[in-house]
mmCIF file of C-alpha atoms and ligand atoms in Angstrom:
data_model
loop_
_atom_site.group_PDB
_atom_site.id
_atom_site.type_symbol
_atom_site.label_atom_id
_atom_site.label_comp_id
_atom_site.label_asym_id
_atom_site.label_seq_id
_atom_site.Cartn_x
_atom_site.Cartn_y
_atom_site.Cartn_z
ATOM 1 C CA MET A 38 125.017 230.766 169.878
ATOM 2 C CA LEU A 39 123.734 227.212 170.010
ATOM 3 C CA VAL A 40 124.347 225.173 166.847
ATOM 4 C CA LEU A 41 122.766 221.812 166.086
ATOM 5 C CA GLY A 42 125.005 219.634 163.869
ATOM 6 C CA ILE A 43 123.671 216.830 161.664
ATOM 7 C CA GLU A 44 125.908 214.213 160.018
ATOM 8 C CA SER A 45 124.445 211.595 157.657
ATOM 9 C CA SER A 46 126.952 211.226 154.812
ATOM 10 C CA CYS A 47 127.534 207.484 155.088
ATOM 11 C CA ASP A 48 126.786 204.822 157.697
ATOM 12 C CA GLU A 49 126.705 206.885 160.891
ATOM 13 C CA THR A 50 123.925 209.188 162.035
ATOM 14 C CA GLY A 51 125.515 211.861 164.215
ATOM 15 C CA VAL A 52 123.763 214.731 165.977
ATOM 16 C CA ALA A 53 125.395 217.239 168.336
ATOM 17 C CA LEU A 54 124.856 220.576 170.042
ATOM 18 C CA TYR A 55 127.757 223.015 170.144
ATOM 19 C CA ASP A 56 127.599 226.271 172.058
ATOM 20 C CA THR A 57 130.027 229.000 170.988
ATOM 21 C CA GLU A 58 130.543 230.029 174.642
ATOM 22 C CA GLN A 59 130.383 226.718 176.465
ATOM 23 C CA GLY A 60 131.696 224.296 173.849
ATOM 24 C CA LEU A 61 130.228 220.905 173.036
ATOM 25 C CA LEU A 62 127.101 220.314 175.110
ATOM 26 C CA ALA A 63 125.861 216.996 173.710
ATOM 27 C CA HIS A 64 126.548 214.480 171.019
ATOM 28 C CA GLN A 65 124.684 211.362 169.969
ATOM 29 C CA LEU A 66 125.676 208.766 167.444
ATOM 30 C CA HIS A 67 124.109 205.751 165.869
ATOM 31 C CA THR A 68 126.347 203.480 163.829
ATOM 32 C CA GLN A 69 124.845 201.243 161.138
ATOM 33 C CA ILE A 70 127.814 198.843 161.151
ATOM 34 C CA ALA A 71 125.771 195.867 162.412
ATOM 35 C CA MET A 72 123.102 196.480 159.756
ATOM 36 C CA HIS A 73 125.572 196.586 156.850
ATOM 37 C CA ALA A 74 127.843 193.817 158.191
ATOM 38 C CA GLU A 75 125.848 190.981 156.668
ATOM 39 C CA TYR A 76 126.303 192.520 153.198
ATOM 40 C CA GLY A 77 130.056 193.045 153.685
ATOM 41 C CA GLY A 78 129.798 196.794 153.007
ATOM 42 C CA VAL A 79 127.511 199.813 153.074
ATOM 43 C CA VAL A 80 124.194 199.407 151.197
ATOM 44 C CA PRO A 81 123.284 203.013 150.291
ATOM 45 C CA GLU A 82 119.495 202.593 150.257
ATOM 46 C CA LEU A 83 119.496 200.893 153.669
ATOM 47 C CA ALA A 84 121.754 203.648 154.982
ATOM 48 C CA SER A 85 119.298 206.373 153.869
ATOM 49 C CA ARG A 86 116.288 204.616 155.353
ATOM 50 C CA ASP A 87 118.032 204.123 158.663
ATOM 51 C CA HIS A 88 119.151 207.768 158.884
ATOM 52 C CA ILE A 89 115.484 208.811 158.492
ATOM 53 C CA HIS A 90 114.540 206.700 161.513
ATOM 54 C CA ARG A 91 117.388 207.959 163.690
ATOM 55 C CA LEU A 92 117.493 211.707 163.124
ATOM 56 C CA THR A 93 114.516 212.732 165.250
ATOM 57 C CA PRO A 94 115.238 210.520 168.312
ATOM 58 C CA LEU A 95 118.934 211.444 168.264
ATOM 59 C CA THR A 96 118.072 215.150 168.123
ATOM 60 C CA GLN A 97 115.643 214.739 171.033
ATOM 61 C CA ALA A 98 118.313 212.851 172.994
ATOM 62 C CA CYS A 99 120.819 215.654 172.330
ATOM 63 C CA LEU A 100 118.412 218.323 173.556
ATOM 64 C CA GLN A 101 117.761 216.279 176.680
ATOM 65 C CA GLU A 102 121.466 215.676 177.284
ATOM 66 C CA ALA A 103 122.204 219.404 176.956
ATOM 67 C CA ASP A 104 119.092 220.371 178.917
ATOM 68 C CA LYS A 105 117.913 222.639 176.087
ATOM 69 C CA THR A 106 114.634 223.107 174.253
ATOM 70 C CA ILE A 107 114.347 223.078 170.473
ATOM 71 C CA ASP A 108 113.630 226.806 170.239
ATOM 72 C CA GLN A 109 116.917 227.601 171.974
ATOM 73 C CA ILE A 110 118.781 226.405 168.861
ATOM 74 C CA ASP A 111 120.251 229.376 166.944
ATOM 75 C CA ALA A 112 121.358 227.612 163.758
ATOM 76 C CA ILE A 113 121.398 224.186 162.161
ATOM 77 C CA ALA A 114 124.490 222.820 160.422
ATOM 78 C CA TYR A 115 124.399 219.723 158.250
ATOM 79 C CA THR A 116 126.797 217.736 156.071
ATOM 80 C CA GLN A 117 126.149 218.841 152.499
ATOM 81 C CA GLY A 118 128.765 216.509 150.957
ATOM 82 C CA PRO A 119 130.745 214.612 149.930
ATOM 83 C CA GLY A 120 129.088 211.273 150.634
ATOM 84 C CA LEU A 121 126.271 208.993 149.529
ATOM 85 C CA GLY A 122 123.628 211.089 147.718
ATOM 86 C CA GLY A 123 120.585 209.553 149.378
ATOM 87 C CA ALA A 124 122.129 209.514 152.837
ATOM 88 C CA LEU A 125 123.146 213.166 152.498
ATOM 89 C CA LEU A 126 119.619 214.095 151.421
ATOM 90 C CA THR A 127 118.106 212.724 154.637
ATOM 91 C CA GLY A 128 120.257 215.007 156.812
ATOM 92 C CA ALA A 129 119.844 217.943 154.416
ATOM 93 C CA SER A 130 116.036 217.577 154.407
ATOM 94 C CA PHE A 131 115.864 217.219 158.179
ATOM 95 C CA ALA A 132 118.108 220.242 158.777
ATOM 96 C CA ASN A 133 116.351 222.454 156.234
ATOM 97 C CA ALA A 134 112.860 221.503 157.423
ATOM 98 C CA LEU A 135 113.782 222.147 161.056
ATOM 99 C CA ALA A 136 115.472 225.442 160.186
ATOM 100 C CA PHE A 137 112.403 226.511 158.214
ATOM 101 C CA ALA A 138 110.044 225.587 161.070
ATOM 102 C CA LEU A 139 112.174 227.392 163.654
ATOM 103 C CA ASN A 140 112.993 230.284 161.300
ATOM 104 C CA LYS A 141 116.732 229.852 161.956
ATOM 105 C CA PRO A 142 119.683 229.842 159.547
ATOM 106 C CA VAL A 143 120.864 226.578 158.048
ATOM 107 C CA ILE A 144 124.591 226.064 157.467
ATOM 108 C CA PRO A 145 125.813 223.525 154.891
ATOM 109 C CA VAL A 146 129.140 221.992 155.953
ATOM 110 C CA HIS A 147 131.784 220.095 153.966
ATOM 111 C CA HIS A 148 132.281 216.709 155.617
ATOM 112 C CA LEU A 149 136.078 216.871 155.322
ATOM 113 C CA GLU A 150 136.180 220.366 156.764
ATOM 114 C CA GLY A 151 134.342 218.893 159.743
ATOM 115 C CA HIS A 152 137.009 216.202 160.108
ATOM 116 C CA MET A 153 139.823 218.696 159.583
ATOM 117 C CA LEU A 154 138.594 221.078 162.289
ATOM 118 C CA SER A 155 137.679 218.305 164.752
ATOM 119 C CA PRO A 156 141.000 218.528 166.684
ATOM 120 C CA LEU A 157 139.868 222.052 167.643
ATOM 121 C CA LEU A 158 137.256 220.349 169.857
ATOM 122 C CA SER A 159 140.065 219.240 172.208
ATOM 123 C CA GLU A 160 141.316 221.303 175.104
ATOM 124 C CA HIS A 161 144.834 221.057 173.729
ATOM 125 C CA LYS A 162 144.269 222.371 170.236
ATOM 126 C CA PRO A 163 146.284 223.636 167.279
ATOM 127 C CA SER A 164 146.467 227.252 166.170
ATOM 128 C CA PHE A 165 146.632 228.423 162.546
ATOM 129 C CA PRO A 166 148.488 227.696 160.328
ATOM 130 C CA PHE A 167 148.788 223.913 160.266
ATOM 131 C CA VAL A 168 149.150 221.018 157.872
ATOM 132 C CA ALA A 169 146.133 218.695 157.923
ATOM 133 C CA LEU A 170 146.360 215.067 156.961
ATOM 134 C CA LEU A 171 142.841 213.876 156.172
ATOM 135 C CA VAL A 172 142.735 210.092 156.166
ATOM 136 C CA SER A 173 139.300 208.575 155.870
ATOM 137 C CA GLY A 174 137.558 205.792 153.959
ATOM 138 C CA GLY A 175 136.978 208.113 151.008
ATOM 139 C CA HIS A 176 139.902 210.569 151.054
ATOM 140 C CA THR A 177 143.611 210.833 151.756
ATOM 141 C CA GLN A 178 144.805 214.408 151.406
ATOM 142 C CA PHE A 179 147.294 216.909 152.727
ATOM 143 C CA MET A 180 145.917 220.428 153.148
ATOM 144 C CA ALA A 181 147.624 223.669 154.160
ATOM 145 C CA VAL A 182 145.195 225.301 156.601
ATOM 146 C CA LYS A 183 145.824 229.010 157.200
ATOM 147 C CA ASN A 184 142.443 229.868 158.685
ATOM 148 C CA ILE A 185 138.815 228.755 158.737
ATOM 149 C CA GLY A 186 137.953 228.485 155.042
ATOM 150 C CA ASP A 187 141.537 229.048 153.823
ATOM 151 C CA TYR A 188 142.536 225.583 152.627
ATOM 152 C CA THR A 189 145.066 224.668 149.939
ATOM 153 C CA LEU A 190 145.352 221.124 148.642
ATOM 154 C CA LEU A 191 148.992 220.019 148.821
ATOM 155 C CA GLY A 192 148.609 216.449 147.587
ATOM 156 C CA GLU A 193 146.291 213.450 147.679
ATOM 157 C CA SER A 194 145.907 209.802 146.845
ATOM 158 C CA ILE A 195 145.570 209.326 143.115
ATOM 159 C CA ASP A 196 143.530 206.131 143.582
ATOM 160 C CA ASP A 197 142.273 204.375 146.740
ATOM 161 C CA ALA A 198 142.041 206.275 150.000
ATOM 162 C CA ALA A 199 144.134 204.826 152.837
ATOM 163 C CA GLY A 200 141.000 203.745 154.758
ATOM 164 C CA GLU A 201 139.631 202.119 151.622
ATOM 165 C CA ALA A 202 142.915 200.189 151.230
ATOM 166 C CA PHE A 203 142.632 199.050 154.874
ATOM 167 C CA ASP A 204 139.037 197.910 154.296
ATOM 168 C CA LYS A 205 139.666 196.163 150.965
ATOM 169 C CA THR A 206 142.786 194.407 152.300
ATOM 170 C CA ALA A 207 140.914 193.342 155.427
ATOM 171 C CA LYS A 208 138.170 191.904 153.224
ATOM 172 C CA LEU A 209 140.565 189.880 151.111
ATOM 173 C CA LEU A 210 142.163 188.562 154.312
ATOM 174 C CA GLY A 211 138.718 187.339 155.354
ATOM 175 C CA LEU A 212 138.164 189.879 158.162
ATOM 176 C CA PRO A 213 134.585 190.999 158.864
ATOM 177 C CA TYR A 214 133.339 194.440 157.741
ATOM 178 C CA PRO A 215 134.404 197.083 158.579
ATOM 179 C CA GLY A 216 137.877 195.590 158.525
ATOM 180 C CA GLY A 217 140.212 198.602 158.915
ATOM 181 C CA ALA A 218 140.256 198.725 162.709
ATOM 182 C CA LYS A 219 140.356 194.922 162.992
ATOM 183 C CA LEU A 220 143.342 194.747 160.614
ATOM 184 C CA ALA A 221 145.127 197.319 162.796
ATOM 185 C CA GLU A 222 144.529 195.177 165.892
ATOM 186 C CA LEU A 223 145.876 192.025 164.203
ATOM 187 C CA ALA A 224 148.925 193.965 162.983
ATOM 188 C CA LYS A 225 150.034 194.162 166.633
ATOM 189 C CA LEU A 226 150.335 190.358 166.683
ATOM 190 C CA GLY A 227 152.475 190.082 163.539
ATOM 191 C CA GLN A 228 156.119 189.020 163.456
ATOM 192 C CA PRO A 229 158.262 191.747 161.872
ATOM 193 C CA GLY A 230 160.173 191.044 158.662
ATOM 194 C CA THR A 231 158.185 188.082 157.377
ATOM 195 C CA PHE A 232 156.743 189.881 154.348
ATOM 196 C CA HIS A 233 157.715 192.916 152.319
ATOM 197 C CA PHE A 234 155.202 195.073 150.458
ATOM 198 C CA PRO A 235 156.003 198.162 148.333
ATOM 199 C CA ARG A 236 155.811 201.761 149.607
ATOM 200 C CA PRO A 237 154.061 203.267 146.548
ATOM 201 C CA MET A 238 155.131 206.772 145.434
ATOM 202 C CA LEU A 239 157.411 207.136 148.456
ATOM 203 C CA HIS A 240 159.984 208.905 146.276
ATOM 204 C CA SER A 241 157.617 210.707 143.913
ATOM 205 C CA HIS A 242 158.926 214.137 145.063
ATOM 206 C CA ASP A 243 155.391 215.410 145.500
ATOM 207 C CA LEU A 244 152.673 214.914 148.103
ATOM 208 C CA ASN A 245 150.547 212.554 146.070
ATOM 209 C CA MET A 246 150.051 208.947 147.165
ATOM 210 C CA SER A 247 148.753 205.686 145.757
ATOM 211 C CA PHE A 248 147.388 202.747 147.739
ATOM 212 C CA SER A 249 145.645 200.505 145.217
ATOM 213 C CA GLY A 250 148.869 198.698 144.187
ATOM 214 C CA LEU A 251 149.535 197.817 147.801
ATOM 215 C CA LYS A 252 146.198 196.034 148.036
ATOM 216 C CA THR A 253 147.104 194.155 144.828
ATOM 217 C CA ALA A 254 150.488 193.169 146.333
ATOM 218 C CA VAL A 255 148.638 191.662 149.304
ATOM 219 C CA LEU A 256 146.267 189.843 146.931
ATOM 220 C CA THR A 257 149.198 188.383 144.953
ATOM 221 C CA THR A 258 150.847 187.224 148.189
ATOM 222 C CA VAL A 259 147.627 185.653 149.468
ATOM 223 C CA ASN A 260 147.048 183.850 146.145
ATOM 224 C CA LYS A 261 150.626 182.509 146.226
ATOM 225 C CA ILE A 262 150.166 181.172 149.756
ATOM 226 C CA LYS A 263 146.847 179.605 148.774
ATOM 227 C CA SER A 264 148.523 177.817 145.854
ATOM 228 C CA GLU A 265 151.157 176.409 148.215
ATOM 229 C CA ILE A 266 149.180 175.320 151.269
ATOM 230 C CA ASP A 267 145.641 174.239 152.061
ATOM 231 C CA CYS A 268 143.694 177.372 153.063
ATOM 232 C CA THR A 269 140.157 175.991 153.027
ATOM 233 C CA ASN A 270 139.720 177.335 156.571
ATOM 234 C CA GLY A 271 141.404 180.638 155.735
ATOM 235 C CA LEU A 272 145.035 181.702 155.996
ATOM 236 C CA PRO A 273 147.005 180.426 159.019
ATOM 237 C CA GLU A 274 146.443 182.985 161.786
ATOM 238 C CA GLN A 275 150.081 183.964 162.231
ATOM 239 C CA THR A 276 150.578 184.391 158.472
ATOM 240 C CA ARG A 277 147.484 186.619 158.312
ATOM 241 C CA ASN A 278 148.727 188.697 161.255
ATOM 242 C CA ASN A 279 152.156 189.055 159.625
ATOM 243 C CA ILE A 280 150.518 190.308 156.419
ATOM 244 C CA CYS A 281 148.408 192.787 158.449
ATOM 245 C CA GLN A 282 151.516 194.115 160.128
ATOM 246 C CA GLU A 283 153.509 194.621 156.931
ATOM 247 C CA PHE A 284 150.513 196.143 155.120
ATOM 248 C CA GLN A 285 150.043 198.635 157.956
ATOM 249 C CA ASN A 286 153.784 199.383 158.042
ATOM 250 C CA ALA A 287 153.721 200.162 154.321
ATOM 251 C CA VAL A 288 150.703 202.534 154.513
ATOM 252 C CA ILE A 289 152.032 204.325 157.552
ATOM 253 C CA ASP A 290 155.578 204.637 156.187
ATOM 254 C CA VAL A 291 154.119 206.458 153.174
ATOM 255 C CA LEU A 292 151.796 208.664 155.243
ATOM 256 C CA SER A 293 154.484 209.679 157.717
ATOM 257 C CA SER A 294 157.122 210.300 155.067
ATOM 258 C CA LYS A 295 154.712 212.505 153.085
ATOM 259 C CA ALA A 296 153.639 214.275 156.287
ATOM 260 C CA ARG A 297 157.278 215.186 156.999
ATOM 261 C CA GLN A 298 157.603 216.421 153.408
ATOM 262 C CA ALA A 299 154.400 218.521 153.698
ATOM 263 C CA LEU A 300 155.665 220.140 156.898
ATOM 264 C CA LYS A 301 159.039 220.872 155.330
ATOM 265 C CA GLN A 302 157.447 222.304 152.184
ATOM 266 C CA THR A 303 155.072 224.643 154.068
ATOM 267 C CA GLY A 304 157.400 225.448 156.959
ATOM 268 C CA PHE A 305 154.445 224.909 159.329
ATOM 269 C CA ARG A 306 155.242 223.403 162.740
ATOM 270 C CA GLN A 307 151.863 221.874 163.517
ATOM 271 C CA LEU A 308 150.266 218.772 162.068
ATOM 272 C CA VAL A 309 146.604 217.821 162.433
ATOM 273 C CA VAL A 310 145.566 214.254 161.660
ATOM 274 C CA ALA A 311 141.851 213.662 161.119
ATOM 275 C CA GLY A 312 139.433 211.103 159.661
ATOM 276 C CA GLY A 313 138.780 207.466 160.534
ATOM 277 C CA VAL A 314 142.344 206.228 159.920
ATOM 278 C CA GLY A 315 143.458 208.851 162.451
ATOM 279 C CA ALA A 316 142.283 206.290 165.029
ATOM 280 C CA ASN A 317 145.114 203.967 163.942
ATOM 281 C CA TRP A 318 147.505 203.329 166.838
ATOM 282 C CA GLN A 319 150.641 203.060 164.705
ATOM 283 C CA LEU A 320 149.880 206.228 162.747
ATOM 284 C CA ARG A 321 149.357 208.051 166.051
ATOM 285 C CA GLN A 322 152.618 206.675 167.414
ATOM 286 C CA GLN A 323 154.717 207.592 164.374
ATOM 287 C CA LEU A 324 153.258 211.043 163.787
ATOM 288 C CA SER A 325 153.407 212.029 167.458
ATOM 289 C CA ASN A 326 157.189 211.815 167.427
ATOM 290 C CA LEU A 327 158.214 214.066 164.552
ATOM 291 C CA PRO A 328 161.119 216.261 165.737
ATOM 292 C CA GLY A 329 160.175 219.930 166.207
ATOM 293 C CA ILE A 330 156.557 219.294 165.231
ATOM 294 C CA GLU A 331 153.482 219.352 167.422
ATOM 295 C CA THR A 332 150.883 216.815 166.274
ATOM 296 C CA PHE A 333 147.179 216.998 167.092
ATOM 297 C CA PHE A 334 144.602 214.237 166.827
ATOM 298 C CA PRO A 335 140.886 214.597 167.452
ATOM 299 C CA PRO A 336 139.632 212.859 170.586
ATOM 300 C CA MET A 337 139.068 209.178 169.626
ATOM 301 C CA ALA A 338 135.265 209.631 169.697
ATOM 302 C CA TYR A 339 135.517 212.309 166.977
ATOM 303 C CA CYS A 340 137.935 210.481 164.661
ATOM 304 C CA THR A 341 135.253 208.616 162.753
ATOM 305 C CA ASP A 342 132.068 210.284 161.500
ATOM 306 C CA ASN A 343 130.122 212.278 164.096
ATOM 307 C CA GLY A 344 127.804 215.245 164.509
ATOM 308 C CA ALA A 345 130.103 217.172 166.843
ATOM 309 C CA MET A 346 132.545 218.084 164.078
ATOM 310 C CA ILE A 347 129.670 219.317 161.891
ATOM 311 C CA ALA A 348 128.147 221.406 164.698
ATOM 312 C CA PHE A 349 131.610 222.854 165.409
ATOM 313 C CA ALA A 350 132.397 223.670 161.753
ATOM 314 C CA GLY A 351 128.906 225.197 161.461
ATOM 315 C CA ALA A 352 129.555 227.364 164.517
ATOM 316 C CA MET A 353 132.825 228.590 162.972
ATOM 317 C CA HIS A 354 130.971 229.584 159.787
ATOM 318 C CA LEU A 355 128.303 231.326 161.822
ATOM 319 C CA ALA A 356 130.988 233.340 163.612
ATOM 320 C CA GLN A 357 132.190 234.482 160.191
ATOM 321 C CA ALA A 358 128.581 235.348 159.240
ATOM 322 C CA GLN A 359 128.603 232.923 156.316
ATOM 323 C CA PRO A 360 125.493 233.172 154.155
ATOM 324 C CA ALA A 361 123.231 230.133 154.190
ATOM 325 C CA GLY A 362 123.558 227.800 151.198
ATOM 326 C CA SER A 363 120.848 226.525 148.940
ATOM 327 C CA PHE A 364 119.153 223.201 149.692
ATOM 328 C CA ASN A 365 121.201 220.730 147.718
ATOM 329 C CA VAL A 366 123.743 218.011 148.431
ATOM 330 C CA LYS A 367 127.049 217.276 146.728
ATOM 331 C CA ALA A 368 128.023 213.616 146.545
ATOM 332 C CA ARG A 369 131.400 214.684 145.084
ATOM 333 C CA TRP A 370 132.914 217.906 146.376
ATOM 334 C CA PRO A 371 136.646 218.710 146.532
ATOM 335 C CA LEU A 372 137.450 220.462 149.819
ATOM 336 C CA ASN A 373 139.497 223.190 148.135
ATOM 337 C CA GLU A 374 136.421 224.198 146.150
ATOM 338 C CA ILE A 375 134.448 225.452 149.146
ATOM 339 C CA VAL A 376 133.700 229.129 148.840
ATOM 340 C CA HIS A 377 133.836 231.389 151.883
HETATM 341 O O1 KG4 B 150 136.177 209.202 158.541
HETATM 342 P P1 KG4 B 150 135.480 207.895 158.521
HETATM 343 O O2 KG4 B 150 134.705 207.463 159.726
HETATM 344 O O3 KG4 B 150 134.476 207.799 157.342
HETATM 345 C C1 KG4 B 150 134.734 208.391 156.110
HETATM 346 O O4 KG4 B 150 134.473 209.622 155.983
HETATM 347 O O5 KG4 B 150 135.262 207.650 155.242
HETATM 348 O O6 KG4 B 150 136.608 206.808 158.175
HETATM 349 C C2 KG4 B 150 136.312 205.459 158.046
HETATM 350 C C3 KG4 B 150 137.597 204.742 157.626
HETATM 351 C C4 KG4 B 150 137.325 203.286 157.241
HETATM 352 O O7 KG4 B 150 137.974 203.030 156.007
HETATM 353 C C5 KG4 B 150 137.961 202.499 158.380
HETATM 354 O O8 KG4 B 150 138.442 201.253 157.985
HETATM 355 C C6 KG4 B 150 139.096 203.398 158.786
HETATM 356 O O9 KG4 B 150 138.529 204.696 158.717
HETATM 357 N N1 KG4 B 150 139.555 203.116 160.150
HETATM 358 C C7 KG4 B 150 140.791 202.663 160.420
HETATM 359 C C8 KG4 B 150 140.850 202.485 161.833
HETATM 360 N N2 KG4 B 150 139.646 202.844 162.365
HETATM 361 C C9 KG4 B 150 138.864 203.239 161.315
HETATM 362 N N3 KG4 B 150 141.836 202.411 159.617
HETATM 363 C C10 KG4 B 150 142.974 201.976 160.201
HETATM 364 N N4 KG4 B 150 143.115 201.783 161.531
HETATM 365 C C11 KG4 B 150 142.088 202.015 162.379
HETATM 366 N N5 KG4 B 150 142.239 201.833 163.694
HETATM 367 ZN ZN1 ZN B 151 134.281 210.878 157.466
#
């Protein structure tokens, strides 16, 4: 079965072809980062308009890459939510129109399920059950995953997502959008022990997290420095790098401590880390070395938003003969509310 996957929930247009026998045959991605950069963040209307322009050429490029024709597609999977309403609608309309024209089933996919299953695209992949840590720009959650569609929420951030905290902190440090990955790079250049930020909810005895206070702690520190020295040209480079390092240490201390707790609580021996922050080098380092635990990350190319994870999740649903959903999108959609 050949499944076309369409991702358009935010600022990346992703299209991919996944074959249930041969695996991933093609994937194409267009990132809108350069377009949104001048506004310092994603402009939803611009995102939607750009997706409309990209979907057809990316699909054609995928078919060419896989050496397939459009009528060889058996099903079309698309991201139904969560995400930006208008952006989601472009992918949903494209997928539904194509499915209607080809008379093939259309499979709505939860964006976070796509992320969560993306490590299964690797050769070295986890088996069920596992704990999934979903860390993206919009969500930070621990899920107990017993099978495709069997997901239990164990805990989540009660305010900002970890990626959002990276981005907001990067912005207040004067780093260009999208700042998360840049902040992580600068953290490598920091001198340890120069700042100390809190580890929010580290001892909360549950798997919930909070990251908005951490961003405020950085803001307070930056304001204090600005009141003491002349920062008209920005913070001194080394000071900024030191802040990046301690901020990253704080986020990752919380994530890895809660990950250990989630594994202990469930008794599962496998951990899957997915979503954009899963690209973070320090998170990868710390979570790869948990005693007695095997940790799985998606290939770097599938950490951030992409069509491959949607095509793959769609193919898994198809294998379970999931009924097609109605044509709607869900800007807000808790992962544990998906019905299988
Ligand atoms: O999963 P994703 O591509 O989009 C969402 O579904 O949100 O995740 C994007 C998030 C952004 O907040 C970005 O700053 C963060 O992932 N991110 C990183 C790194 N690379 C991307 N955060 C920390 N370290 C990185 N290396
Ligand atoms: Zn995502």
